[in-house]
GROMACS .gro file of C-alpha atoms in nm:
model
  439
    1UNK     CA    1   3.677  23.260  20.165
    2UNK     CA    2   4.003  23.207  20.425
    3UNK     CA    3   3.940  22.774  20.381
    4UNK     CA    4   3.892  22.825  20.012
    5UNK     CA    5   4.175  23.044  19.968
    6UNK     CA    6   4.390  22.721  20.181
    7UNK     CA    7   4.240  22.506  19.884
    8UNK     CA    8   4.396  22.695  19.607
    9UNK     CA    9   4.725  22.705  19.772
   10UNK     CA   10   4.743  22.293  19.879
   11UNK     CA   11   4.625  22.255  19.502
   12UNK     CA   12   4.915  22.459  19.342
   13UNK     CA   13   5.123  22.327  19.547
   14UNK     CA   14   5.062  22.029  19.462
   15UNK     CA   15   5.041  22.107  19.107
   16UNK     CA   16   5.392  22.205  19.135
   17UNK     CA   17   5.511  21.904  19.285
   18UNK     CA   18   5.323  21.679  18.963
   19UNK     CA   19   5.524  21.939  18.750
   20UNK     CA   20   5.838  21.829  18.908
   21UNK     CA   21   5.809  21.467  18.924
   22UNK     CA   22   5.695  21.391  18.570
   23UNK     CA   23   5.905  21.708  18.386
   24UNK     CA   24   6.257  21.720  18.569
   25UNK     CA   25   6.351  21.412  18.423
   26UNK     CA   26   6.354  21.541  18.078
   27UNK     CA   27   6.457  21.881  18.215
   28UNK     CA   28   6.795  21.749  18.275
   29UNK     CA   29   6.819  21.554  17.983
   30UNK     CA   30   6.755  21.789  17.735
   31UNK     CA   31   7.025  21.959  17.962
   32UNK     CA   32   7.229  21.695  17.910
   33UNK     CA   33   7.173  21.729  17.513
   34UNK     CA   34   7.277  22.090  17.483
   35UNK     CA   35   7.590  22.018  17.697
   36UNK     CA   36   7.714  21.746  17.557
   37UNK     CA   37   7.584  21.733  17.214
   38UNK     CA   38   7.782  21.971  16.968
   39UNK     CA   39   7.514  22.011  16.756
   40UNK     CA   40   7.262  22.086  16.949
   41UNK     CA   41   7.181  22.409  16.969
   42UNK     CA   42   7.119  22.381  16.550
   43UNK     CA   43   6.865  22.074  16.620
   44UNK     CA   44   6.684  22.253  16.854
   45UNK     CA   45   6.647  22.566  16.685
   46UNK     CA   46   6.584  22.460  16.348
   47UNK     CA   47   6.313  22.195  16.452
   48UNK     CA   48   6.062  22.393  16.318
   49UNK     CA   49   6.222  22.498  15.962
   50UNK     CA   50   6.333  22.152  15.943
   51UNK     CA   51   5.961  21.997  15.976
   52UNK     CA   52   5.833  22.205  15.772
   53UNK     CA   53   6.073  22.183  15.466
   54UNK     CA   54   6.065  21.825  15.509
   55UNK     CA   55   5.690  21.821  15.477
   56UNK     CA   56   5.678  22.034  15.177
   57UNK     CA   57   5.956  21.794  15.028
   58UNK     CA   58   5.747  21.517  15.113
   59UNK     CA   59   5.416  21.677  14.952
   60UNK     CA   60   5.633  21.751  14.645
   61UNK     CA   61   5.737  21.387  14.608
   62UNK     CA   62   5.391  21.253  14.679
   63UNK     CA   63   5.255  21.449  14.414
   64UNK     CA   64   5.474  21.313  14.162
   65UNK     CA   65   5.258  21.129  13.869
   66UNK     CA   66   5.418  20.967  13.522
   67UNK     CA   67   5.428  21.229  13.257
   68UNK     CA   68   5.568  21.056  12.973
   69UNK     CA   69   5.738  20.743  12.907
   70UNK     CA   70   6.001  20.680  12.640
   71UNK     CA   71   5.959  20.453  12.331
   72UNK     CA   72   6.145  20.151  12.415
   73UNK     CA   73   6.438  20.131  12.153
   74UNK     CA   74   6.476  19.802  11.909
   75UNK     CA   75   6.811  19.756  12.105
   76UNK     CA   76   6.696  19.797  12.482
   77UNK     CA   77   6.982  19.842  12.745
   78UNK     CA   78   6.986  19.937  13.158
   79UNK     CA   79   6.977  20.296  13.152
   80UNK     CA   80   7.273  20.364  13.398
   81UNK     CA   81   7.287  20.791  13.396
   82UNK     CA   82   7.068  21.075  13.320
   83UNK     CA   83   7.189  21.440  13.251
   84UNK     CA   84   6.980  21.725  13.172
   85UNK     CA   85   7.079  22.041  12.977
   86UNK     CA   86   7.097  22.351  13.142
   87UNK     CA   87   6.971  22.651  12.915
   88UNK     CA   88   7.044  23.020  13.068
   89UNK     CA   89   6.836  23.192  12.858
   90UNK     CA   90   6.478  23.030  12.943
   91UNK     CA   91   6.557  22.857  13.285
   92UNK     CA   92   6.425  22.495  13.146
   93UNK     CA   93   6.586  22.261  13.005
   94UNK     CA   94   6.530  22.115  12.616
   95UNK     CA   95   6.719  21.799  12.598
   96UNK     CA   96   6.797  21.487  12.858
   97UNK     CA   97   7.106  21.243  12.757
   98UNK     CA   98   7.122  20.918  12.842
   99UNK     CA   99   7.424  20.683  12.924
  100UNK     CA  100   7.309  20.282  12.806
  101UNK     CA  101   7.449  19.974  12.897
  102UNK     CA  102   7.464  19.924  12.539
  103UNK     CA  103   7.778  20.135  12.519
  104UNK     CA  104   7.582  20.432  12.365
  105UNK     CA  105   7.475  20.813  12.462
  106UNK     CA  106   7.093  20.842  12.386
  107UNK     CA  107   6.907  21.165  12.378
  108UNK     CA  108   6.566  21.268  12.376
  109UNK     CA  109   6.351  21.597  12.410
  110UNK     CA  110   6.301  21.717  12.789
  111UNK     CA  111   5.968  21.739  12.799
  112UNK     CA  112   5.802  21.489  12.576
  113UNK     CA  113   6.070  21.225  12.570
  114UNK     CA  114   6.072  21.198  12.165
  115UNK     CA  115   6.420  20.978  12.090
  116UNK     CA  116   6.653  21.249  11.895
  117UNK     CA  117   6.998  21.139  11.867
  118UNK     CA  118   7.240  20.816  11.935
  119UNK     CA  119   7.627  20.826  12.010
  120UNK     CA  120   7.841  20.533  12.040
  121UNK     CA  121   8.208  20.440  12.014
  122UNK     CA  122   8.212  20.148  11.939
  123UNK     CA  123   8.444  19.924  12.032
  124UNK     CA  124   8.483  20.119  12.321
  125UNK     CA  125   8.215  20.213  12.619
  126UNK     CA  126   8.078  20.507  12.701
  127UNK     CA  127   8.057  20.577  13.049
  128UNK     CA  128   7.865  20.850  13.246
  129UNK     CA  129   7.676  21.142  13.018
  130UNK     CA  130   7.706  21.574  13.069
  131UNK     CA  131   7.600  21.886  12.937
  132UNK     CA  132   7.825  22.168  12.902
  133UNK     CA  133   7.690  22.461  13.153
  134UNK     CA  134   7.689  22.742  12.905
  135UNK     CA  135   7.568  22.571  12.551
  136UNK     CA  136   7.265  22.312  12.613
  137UNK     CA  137   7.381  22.116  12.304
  138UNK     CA  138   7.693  21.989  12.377
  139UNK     CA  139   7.712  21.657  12.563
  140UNK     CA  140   7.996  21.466  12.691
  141UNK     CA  141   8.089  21.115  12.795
  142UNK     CA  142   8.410  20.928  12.912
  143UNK     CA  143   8.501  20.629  12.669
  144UNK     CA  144   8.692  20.362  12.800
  145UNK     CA  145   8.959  20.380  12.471
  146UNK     CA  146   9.133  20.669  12.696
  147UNK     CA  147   8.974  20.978  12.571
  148UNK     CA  148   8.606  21.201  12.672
  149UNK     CA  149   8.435  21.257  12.367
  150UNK     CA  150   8.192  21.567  12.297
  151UNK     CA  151   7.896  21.573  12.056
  152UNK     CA  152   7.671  21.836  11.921
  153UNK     CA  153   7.341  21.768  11.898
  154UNK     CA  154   7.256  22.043  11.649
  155UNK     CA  155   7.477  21.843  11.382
  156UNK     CA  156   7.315  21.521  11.199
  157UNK     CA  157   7.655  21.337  11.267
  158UNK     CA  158   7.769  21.077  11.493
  159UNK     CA  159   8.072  21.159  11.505
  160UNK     CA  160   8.223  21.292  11.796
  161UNK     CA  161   8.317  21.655  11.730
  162UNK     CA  162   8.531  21.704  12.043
  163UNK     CA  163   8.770  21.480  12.182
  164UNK     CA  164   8.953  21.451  12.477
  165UNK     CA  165   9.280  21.214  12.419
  166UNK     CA  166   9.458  21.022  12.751
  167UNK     CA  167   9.753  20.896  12.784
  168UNK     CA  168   9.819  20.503  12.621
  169UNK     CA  169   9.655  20.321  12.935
  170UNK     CA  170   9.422  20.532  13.054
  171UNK     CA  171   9.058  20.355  13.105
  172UNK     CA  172   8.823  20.628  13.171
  173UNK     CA  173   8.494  20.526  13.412
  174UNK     CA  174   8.407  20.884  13.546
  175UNK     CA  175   8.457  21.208  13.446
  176UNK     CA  176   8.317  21.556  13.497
  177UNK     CA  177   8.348  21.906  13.361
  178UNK     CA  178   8.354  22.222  13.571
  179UNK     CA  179   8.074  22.496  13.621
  180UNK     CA  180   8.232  22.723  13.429
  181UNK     CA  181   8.298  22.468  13.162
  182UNK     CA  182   8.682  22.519  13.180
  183UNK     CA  183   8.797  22.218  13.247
  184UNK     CA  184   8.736  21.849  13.256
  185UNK     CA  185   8.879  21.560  13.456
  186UNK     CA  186   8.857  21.183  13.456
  187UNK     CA  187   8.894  20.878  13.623
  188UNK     CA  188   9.091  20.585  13.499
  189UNK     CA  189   9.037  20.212  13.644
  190UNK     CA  190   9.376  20.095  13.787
  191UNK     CA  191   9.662  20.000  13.593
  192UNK     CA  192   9.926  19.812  13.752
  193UNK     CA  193   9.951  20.019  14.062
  194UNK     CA  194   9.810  20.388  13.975
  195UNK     CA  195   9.483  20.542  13.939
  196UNK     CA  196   9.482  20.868  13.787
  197UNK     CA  197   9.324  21.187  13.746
  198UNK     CA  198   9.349  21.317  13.422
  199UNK     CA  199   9.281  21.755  13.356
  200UNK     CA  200   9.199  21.883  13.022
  201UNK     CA  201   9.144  22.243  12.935
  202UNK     CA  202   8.834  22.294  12.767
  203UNK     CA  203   8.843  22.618  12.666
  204UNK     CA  204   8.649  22.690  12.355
  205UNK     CA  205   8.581  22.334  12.315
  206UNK     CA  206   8.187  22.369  12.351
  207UNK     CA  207   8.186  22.555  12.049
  208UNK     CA  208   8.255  22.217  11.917
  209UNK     CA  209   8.588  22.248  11.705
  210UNK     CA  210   8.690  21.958  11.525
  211UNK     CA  211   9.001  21.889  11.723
  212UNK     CA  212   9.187  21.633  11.996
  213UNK     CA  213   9.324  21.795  12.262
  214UNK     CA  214   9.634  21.667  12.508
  215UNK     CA  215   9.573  21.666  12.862
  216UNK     CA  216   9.687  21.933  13.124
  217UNK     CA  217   9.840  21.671  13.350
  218UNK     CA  218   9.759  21.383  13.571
  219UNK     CA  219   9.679  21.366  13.958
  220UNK     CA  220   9.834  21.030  14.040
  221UNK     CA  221   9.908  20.970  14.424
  222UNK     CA  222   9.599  21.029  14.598
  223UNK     CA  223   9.431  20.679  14.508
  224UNK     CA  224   9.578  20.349  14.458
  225UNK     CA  225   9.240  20.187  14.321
  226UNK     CA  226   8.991  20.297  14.024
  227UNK     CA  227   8.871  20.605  14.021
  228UNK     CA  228   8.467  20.556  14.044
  229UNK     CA  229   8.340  20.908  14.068
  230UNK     CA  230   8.458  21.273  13.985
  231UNK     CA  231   8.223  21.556  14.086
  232UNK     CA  232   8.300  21.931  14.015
  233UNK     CA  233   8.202  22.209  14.283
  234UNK     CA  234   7.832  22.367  14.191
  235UNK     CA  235   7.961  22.712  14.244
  236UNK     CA  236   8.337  22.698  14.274
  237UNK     CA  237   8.499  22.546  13.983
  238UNK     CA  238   8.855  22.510  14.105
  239UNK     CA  239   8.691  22.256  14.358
  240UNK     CA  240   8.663  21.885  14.257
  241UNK     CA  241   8.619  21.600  14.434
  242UNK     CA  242   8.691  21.175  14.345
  243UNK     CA  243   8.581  20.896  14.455
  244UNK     CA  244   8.727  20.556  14.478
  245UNK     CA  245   8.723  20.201  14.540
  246UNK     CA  246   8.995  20.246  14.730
  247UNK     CA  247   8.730  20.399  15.006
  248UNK     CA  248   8.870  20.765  14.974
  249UNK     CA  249   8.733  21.074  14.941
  250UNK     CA  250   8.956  21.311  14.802
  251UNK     CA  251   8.868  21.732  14.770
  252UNK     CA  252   9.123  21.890  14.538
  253UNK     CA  253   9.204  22.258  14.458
  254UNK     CA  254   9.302  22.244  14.087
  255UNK     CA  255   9.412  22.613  14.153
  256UNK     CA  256   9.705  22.505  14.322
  257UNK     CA  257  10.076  22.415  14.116
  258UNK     CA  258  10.081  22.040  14.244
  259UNK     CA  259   9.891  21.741  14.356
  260UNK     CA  260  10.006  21.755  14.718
  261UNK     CA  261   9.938  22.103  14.781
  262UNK     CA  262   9.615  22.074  14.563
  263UNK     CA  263   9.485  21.812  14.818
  264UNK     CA  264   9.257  21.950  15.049
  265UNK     CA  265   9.106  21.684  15.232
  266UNK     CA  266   9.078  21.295  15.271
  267UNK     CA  267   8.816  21.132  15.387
  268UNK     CA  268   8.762  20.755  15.429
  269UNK     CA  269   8.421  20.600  15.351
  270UNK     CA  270   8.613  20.270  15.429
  271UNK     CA  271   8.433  20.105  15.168
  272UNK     CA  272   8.392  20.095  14.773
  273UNK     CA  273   8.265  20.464  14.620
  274UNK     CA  274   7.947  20.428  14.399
  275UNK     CA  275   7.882  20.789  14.442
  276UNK     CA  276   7.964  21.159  14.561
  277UNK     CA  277   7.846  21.511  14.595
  278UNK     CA  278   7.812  21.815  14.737
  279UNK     CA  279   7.568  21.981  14.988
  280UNK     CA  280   7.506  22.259  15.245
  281UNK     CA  281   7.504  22.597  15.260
  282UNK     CA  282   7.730  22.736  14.978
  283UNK     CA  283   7.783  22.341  14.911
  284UNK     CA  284   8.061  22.285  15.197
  285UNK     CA  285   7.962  21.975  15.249
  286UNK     CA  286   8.046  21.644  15.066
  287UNK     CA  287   7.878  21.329  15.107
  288UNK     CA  288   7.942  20.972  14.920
  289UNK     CA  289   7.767  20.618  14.864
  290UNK     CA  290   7.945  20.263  14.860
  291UNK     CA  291   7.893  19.985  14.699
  292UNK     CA  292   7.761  19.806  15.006
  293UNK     CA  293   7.545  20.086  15.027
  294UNK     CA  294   7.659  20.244  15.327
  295UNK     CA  295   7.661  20.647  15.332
  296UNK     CA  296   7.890  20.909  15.449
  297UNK     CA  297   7.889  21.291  15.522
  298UNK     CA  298   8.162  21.548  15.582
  299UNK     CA  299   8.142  21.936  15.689
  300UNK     CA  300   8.444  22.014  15.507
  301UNK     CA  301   8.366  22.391  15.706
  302UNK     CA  302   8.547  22.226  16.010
  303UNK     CA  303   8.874  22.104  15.829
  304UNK     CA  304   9.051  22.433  15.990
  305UNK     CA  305   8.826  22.368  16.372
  306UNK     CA  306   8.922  22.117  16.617
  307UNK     CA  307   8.613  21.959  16.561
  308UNK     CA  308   8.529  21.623  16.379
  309UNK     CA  309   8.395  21.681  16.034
  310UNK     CA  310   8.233  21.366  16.026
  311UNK     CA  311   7.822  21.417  16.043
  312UNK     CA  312   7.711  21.095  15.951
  313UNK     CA  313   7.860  20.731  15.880
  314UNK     CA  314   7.590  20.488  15.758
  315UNK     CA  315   7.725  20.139  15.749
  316UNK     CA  316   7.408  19.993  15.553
  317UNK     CA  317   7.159  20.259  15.480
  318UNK     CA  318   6.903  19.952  15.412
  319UNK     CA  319   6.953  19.853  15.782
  320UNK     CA  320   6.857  20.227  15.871
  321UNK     CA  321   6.566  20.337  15.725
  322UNK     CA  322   6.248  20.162  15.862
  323UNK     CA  323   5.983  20.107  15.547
  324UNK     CA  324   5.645  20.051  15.663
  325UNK     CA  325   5.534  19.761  15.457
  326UNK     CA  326   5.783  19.761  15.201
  327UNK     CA  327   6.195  19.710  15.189
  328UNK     CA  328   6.494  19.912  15.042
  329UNK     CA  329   6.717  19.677  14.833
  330UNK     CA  330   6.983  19.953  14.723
  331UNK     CA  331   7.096  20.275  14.665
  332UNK     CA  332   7.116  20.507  14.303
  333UNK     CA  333   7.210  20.828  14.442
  334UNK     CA  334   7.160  21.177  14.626
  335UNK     CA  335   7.129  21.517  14.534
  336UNK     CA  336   7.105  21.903  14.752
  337UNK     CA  337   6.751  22.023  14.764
  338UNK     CA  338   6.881  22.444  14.802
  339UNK     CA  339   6.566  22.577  14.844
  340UNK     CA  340   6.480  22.319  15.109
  341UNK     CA  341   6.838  22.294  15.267
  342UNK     CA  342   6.781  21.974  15.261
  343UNK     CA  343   7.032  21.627  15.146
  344UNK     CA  344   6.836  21.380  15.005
  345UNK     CA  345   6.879  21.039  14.877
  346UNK     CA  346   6.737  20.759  14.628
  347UNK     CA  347   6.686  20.475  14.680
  348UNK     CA  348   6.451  20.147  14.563
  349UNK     CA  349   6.388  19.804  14.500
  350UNK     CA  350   6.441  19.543  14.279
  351UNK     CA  351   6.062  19.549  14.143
  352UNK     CA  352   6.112  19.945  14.071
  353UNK     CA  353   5.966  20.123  14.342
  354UNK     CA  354   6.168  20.458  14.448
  355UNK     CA  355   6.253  20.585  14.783
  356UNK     CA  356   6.316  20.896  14.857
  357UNK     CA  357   6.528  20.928  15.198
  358UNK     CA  358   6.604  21.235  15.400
  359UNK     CA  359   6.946  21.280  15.589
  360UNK     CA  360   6.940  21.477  15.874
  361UNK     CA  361   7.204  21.493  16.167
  362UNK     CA  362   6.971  21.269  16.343
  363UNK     CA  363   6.968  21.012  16.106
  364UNK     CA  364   6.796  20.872  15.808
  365UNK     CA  365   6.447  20.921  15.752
  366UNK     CA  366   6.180  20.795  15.438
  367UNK     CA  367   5.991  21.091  15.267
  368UNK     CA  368   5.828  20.904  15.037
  369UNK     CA  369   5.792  20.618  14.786
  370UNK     CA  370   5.691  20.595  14.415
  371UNK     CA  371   5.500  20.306  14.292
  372UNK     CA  372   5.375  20.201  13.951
  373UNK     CA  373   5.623  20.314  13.727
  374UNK     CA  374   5.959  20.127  13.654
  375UNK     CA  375   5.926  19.705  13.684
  376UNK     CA  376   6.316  19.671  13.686
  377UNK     CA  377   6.571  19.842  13.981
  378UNK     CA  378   6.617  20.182  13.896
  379UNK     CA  379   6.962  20.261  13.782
  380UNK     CA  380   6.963  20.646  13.740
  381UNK     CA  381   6.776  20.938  13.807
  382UNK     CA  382   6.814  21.363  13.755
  383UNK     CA  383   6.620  21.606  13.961
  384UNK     CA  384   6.520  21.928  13.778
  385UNK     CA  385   6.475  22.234  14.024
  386UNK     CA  386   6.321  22.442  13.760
  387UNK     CA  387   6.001  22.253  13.763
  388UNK     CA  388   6.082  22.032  14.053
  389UNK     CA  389   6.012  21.726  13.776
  390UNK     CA  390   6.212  21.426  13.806
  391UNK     CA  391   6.388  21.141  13.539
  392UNK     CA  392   6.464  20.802  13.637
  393UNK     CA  393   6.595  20.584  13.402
  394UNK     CA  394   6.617  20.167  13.490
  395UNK     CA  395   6.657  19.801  13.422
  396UNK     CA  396   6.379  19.784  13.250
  397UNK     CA  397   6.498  20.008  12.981
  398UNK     CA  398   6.221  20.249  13.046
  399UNK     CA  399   6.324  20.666  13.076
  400UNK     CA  400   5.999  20.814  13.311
  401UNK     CA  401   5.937  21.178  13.291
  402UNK     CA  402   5.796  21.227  13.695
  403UNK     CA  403   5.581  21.575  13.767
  404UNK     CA  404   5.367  21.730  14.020
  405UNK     CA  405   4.977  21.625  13.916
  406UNK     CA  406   5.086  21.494  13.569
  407UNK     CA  407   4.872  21.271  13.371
  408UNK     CA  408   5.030  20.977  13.148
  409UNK     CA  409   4.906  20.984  12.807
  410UNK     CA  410   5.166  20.701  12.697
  411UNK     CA  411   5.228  20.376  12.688
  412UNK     CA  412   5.139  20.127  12.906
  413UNK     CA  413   5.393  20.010  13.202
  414UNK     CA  414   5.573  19.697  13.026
  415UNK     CA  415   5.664  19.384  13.172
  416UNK     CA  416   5.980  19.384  13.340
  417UNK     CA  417   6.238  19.276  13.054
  418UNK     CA  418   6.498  19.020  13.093
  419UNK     CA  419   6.850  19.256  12.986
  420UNK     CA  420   7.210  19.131  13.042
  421UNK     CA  421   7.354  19.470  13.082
  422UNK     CA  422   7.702  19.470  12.961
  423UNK     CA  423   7.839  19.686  13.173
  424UNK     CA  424   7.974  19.535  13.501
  425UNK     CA  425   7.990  19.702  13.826
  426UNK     CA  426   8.343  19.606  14.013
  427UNK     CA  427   8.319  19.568  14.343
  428UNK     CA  428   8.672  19.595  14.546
  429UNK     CA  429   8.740  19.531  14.897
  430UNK     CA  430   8.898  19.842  15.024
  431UNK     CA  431   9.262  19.865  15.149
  432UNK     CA  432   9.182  19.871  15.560
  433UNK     CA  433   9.603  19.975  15.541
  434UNK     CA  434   9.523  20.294  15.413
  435UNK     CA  435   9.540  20.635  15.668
  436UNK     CA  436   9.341  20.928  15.605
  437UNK     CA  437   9.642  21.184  15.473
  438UNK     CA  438   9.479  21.499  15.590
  439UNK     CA  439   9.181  21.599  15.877
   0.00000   0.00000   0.00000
């Protein structure tokens, strides 16, 4: 008993010294992690939740099948942004609008993607497509003869019911209209040497009164290049932020009597802005796209800390993301999974395949990849959360209707089609002059 009893002990102790040989290494530095590492304690506690919503994400996207396909039109155009109308009443939305490269607004039934309505404005071009929050059938878009036009899709006309008139050399190429549909502002390219932010009040305007309304005023020292993207708070409508090829972020309170004290924050991408929005808890996070497809996040929750709000800058996301087997040749946009907590971006190639791409603090990650569906790049896309169904619109001049276990009834996939879209995208070299104003 006494020499076996010797055994056990030489053996553990032994044991123990394995244990510290092979495992103190790490030891200190996962020590080393949670000193140094400001984030941290978050990664490592949220691992789990984190793995787990990402899988579900990824199961979601995997089981995404072609629904419906719509009717390719006798005049077929890139299909360059997809809105969806938000209905209070039943939760699910009845119409998707589309902006064309044709210069026109197309819409079509949610669900089966019948073709119900075309706006145009002529000789002007339409540029970017949205629903009104609180009425389902009124639909915006920014025309570049200086004015955002609104249409009702309940009325057989084509004319616009609504509009929204700028100032003499205004060229509108974004726009956006609050959550509580109160106001609207737009983005003008650059004239001379000012970009400009233009406010309207919209106040009773989505009950579609035939009249032209003046603008509220201009925001017009905050960029010094054209004004690419405009994207309204979720929740907080006296929150807006631009976008520019200038390479700055800007996050305005509107609530505020004048452009300086209105200015939150500025944040430089330092690169062209394709694209910006919100994310996070209570959505205090903004995040943007370039041109050159980099990507770059903000906490705007630290702007009052001492520390950085900076929580990821991507210089080429395509550099990034490892593809097993396959490539990313550019980026369409992102979008805030809520229930999931979760940023996400979209991304493909130019054959039509579509990458999904999760954005953690630790980097960029692939959830997932759709195959079979577009044959062109994919130029647009709108997730619905109410059926977690997905549009993407392309080059191809194809609108897919994407949901979980679907079954296409439709037409065939067609032959990618040979479209000179005649809308441009202008890419700028950024000013590497300009300072950020503000943390």
């Amino acid at each position: 008993i006494f020499i076996s009893l010797q055994q056990d002990v030489i053996a553990g102790f032994l044991y123990a010294v394995l244990i510290l040989v092979v495992f103190h290494p790490v030891v200190d530095l996962i020590d080393n992690f949670n000193l140094t590492y400001k984030y941290a304690p978050l990664i490592v506690i949220s691992t789990m939740f984190m793995m787990t919503a990402v899988e579900k994400i990824e199961e979601q996207f995997s089981s995404l099948r072609i629904a419906k396909r719509s009717v390719l039109s006798e005049e077929p155009a890139y299909l360059l942004d997809i809105d969806v109308s938000k209905s209070a009443q039943s939760g699910s939305s009845r119409f998707a609008a589309v902006s064309c490269s044709n210069k026109s607004i197309r819409v079509y039934n949610r669900e089966t993607l019948n073709f119900l309505r075309e706006y145009s404005s002529c000789p002007g071009i339409l540029n970017g497509v949205r629903f009104a929050h609180a009425c389902d059938s009124v639909v915006f878009s920014a025309c570049s003869d200086g004015a955002i036009k609104c249409w009702d899709i309940r009325l057989a006309t084509q004319k616009a019911v609504q509009t929204f008139s700028g100032y003499p050399s205004n060229v509108f190429i974004s726009f956006d209209i609050n959550c509580s549909d109160l106001i609207i502002c737009a983005g003008t390219e650059k004239v001379e040497k000012d970009a400009f932010l233009v406010f309207w009040d919209a106040r009773g305007d989505t009950n579609c009164a035939s009249t032209s309304k003046e603008p509220l005023g201009v925001y017009s020292e905050s960029h010094n290049d054209d004004i690419t993207r405009i994207c309204f708070h979720p929740i907080k409508p006296s929150l807006v932020v631009s976008g520019s090829t200038d390479g700055l972020v800007n996050v305005f309170d509107i609530n505020e009597d004048n452009e300086d004290d209105a200015l939150i924050s500025t944040c430089n991408s330092d690169s062209s802005v394709s694209f910006i929005g919100w994310s996070g808890k209570d959505y205090k996070q903004v995040y943007c796209m370039t041109h050159d497809e980099g990507f770059c996040w903000w906490d705007l929750a630290q702007l009052d800390t001492e520390e950085p709000i900076t929580l990821s800058h991507v210089l080429d996301v395509r550099e990034a993301v490892c593809i097993e087997n396959g490539s990313l040749n550019y980026l369409v946009g992102g979008w805030y999974h809520e229930k999931a907590d979760k940023l996400l971006l979209i991304g493909g190639t130019s054959t039509g395949n579509i990458h999904l791409i999760n954005c953690g603090l630790d980097g960029l990650s692939l959830v997932g990849t759709l195959h079979g569906g577009h044959a062109a790049a994919v130029r647009s896309f709108c997730w619905d959360v109410t059926d977690e169904s997905l549009l993407t619109g392309g080059e191809d001049a194809q609108l897919l209707l994407w949901k979980p276990g679907a079954a296409e009834r439709s037409l065939a996939k067609k032959a990618s089609l040979k479209i000179t879209s005649s809308v441009q995208k202008r890419v700028r070299v950024h000013s590497t002059s300009l300072k950020s104003k503000k943390k």
